[in-house]
Amino acid sequence: MRRDHPLAPIVVAIIAIALLSVMDGAMKGASLALGAYSAMLWRAVISTAATLPLWLSGRTGWPEP
Protein backbone atom coordinates (compact mmCIF):
# COMPACT_ATOMS: atom_id res chain seq x y z
CA MET A 1 0.00 0.00 0.00
CA ARG A 2 1.33 3.43 -0.89
CA ARG A 3 2.05 5.84 1.92
CA ASP A 4 -0.48 8.38 0.62
CA HIS A 5 -3.24 5.90 -0.12
CA PRO A 6 -6.67 7.37 0.77
CA LEU A 7 -7.67 4.30 2.80
CA ALA A 8 -4.51 4.25 4.93
CA PRO A 9 -5.98 6.27 7.84
CA ILE A 10 -9.04 4.03 7.95
CA VAL A 11 -6.93 0.87 7.97
CA VAL A 12 -4.71 2.25 10.72
CA ALA A 13 -7.76 3.21 12.80
CA ILE A 14 -9.26 -0.28 12.39
CA ILE A 15 -5.99 -1.91 13.46
CA ALA A 16 -5.72 0.41 16.47
CA ILE A 17 -9.28 -0.35 17.57
CA ALA A 18 -8.62 -4.09 17.22
CA LEU A 19 -5.40 -3.93 19.25
CA LEU A 20 -7.00 -1.84 21.98
CA SER A 21 -9.96 -4.24 22.14
CA VAL A 22 -7.60 -7.19 22.57
CA MET A 23 -5.69 -5.31 25.27
CA ASP A 24 -8.95 -4.47 27.06
CA GLY A 25 -10.01 -8.11 27.08
CA ALA A 26 -6.60 -9.24 28.28
CA MET A 27 -6.59 -6.67 31.08
CA LYS A 28 -10.08 -7.67 32.21
CA GLY A 29 -9.03 -11.31 32.35
CA ALA A 30 -5.78 -10.48 34.13
CA SER A 31 -7.49 -8.26 36.68
CA LEU A 32 -9.93 -11.04 37.51
CA ALA A 33 -7.15 -13.62 37.79
CA LEU A 34 -4.46 -11.54 39.49
CA GLY A 35 -6.17 -8.51 40.93
CA ALA A 36 -6.30 -4.99 39.56
CA TYR A 37 -2.97 -3.72 40.89
CA SER A 38 -1.00 -6.78 39.81
CA ALA A 39 -2.57 -6.59 36.35
CA MET A 40 -1.58 -2.93 36.04
CA LEU A 41 1.98 -3.78 37.09
CA TRP A 42 2.25 -6.54 34.49
CA ARG A 43 0.80 -4.25 31.80
CA ALA A 44 3.46 -1.66 32.60
CA VAL A 45 6.25 -4.26 32.55
CA ILE A 46 5.14 -5.74 29.24
CA SER A 47 4.61 -2.36 27.57
CA THR A 48 8.03 -1.17 28.75
CA ALA A 49 9.69 -4.30 27.41
CA ALA A 50 7.88 -3.92 24.08
CA THR A 51 8.60 -0.23 23.54
CA LEU A 52 12.07 0.17 25.06
CA PRO A 53 13.92 -1.29 22.02
CA LEU A 54 12.00 1.03 19.69
CA TRP A 55 12.78 4.03 21.86
CA LEU A 56 16.46 3.15 22.18
CA SER A 57 16.85 2.60 18.43
CA GLY A 58 15.30 5.96 17.61
CA ARG A 59 17.32 8.03 20.05
CA THR A 60 19.70 10.65 18.84
CA GLY A 61 22.59 12.16 20.73
CA TRP A 62 22.59 15.34 22.74
CA PRO A 63 22.23 18.53 20.70
CA GLU A 64 25.33 20.52 19.96
CA PRO A 65 25.86 23.56 22.20
GROMACS .gro file of C-alpha atoms in nm, residues 9 11 21:
model
    3
    9PRO     CA    1  -0.598   0.627   0.784
   11VAL     CA    2  -0.693   0.087   0.797
   21SER     CA    3  -0.996  -0.424   2.214
   0.00000   0.00000   0.00000
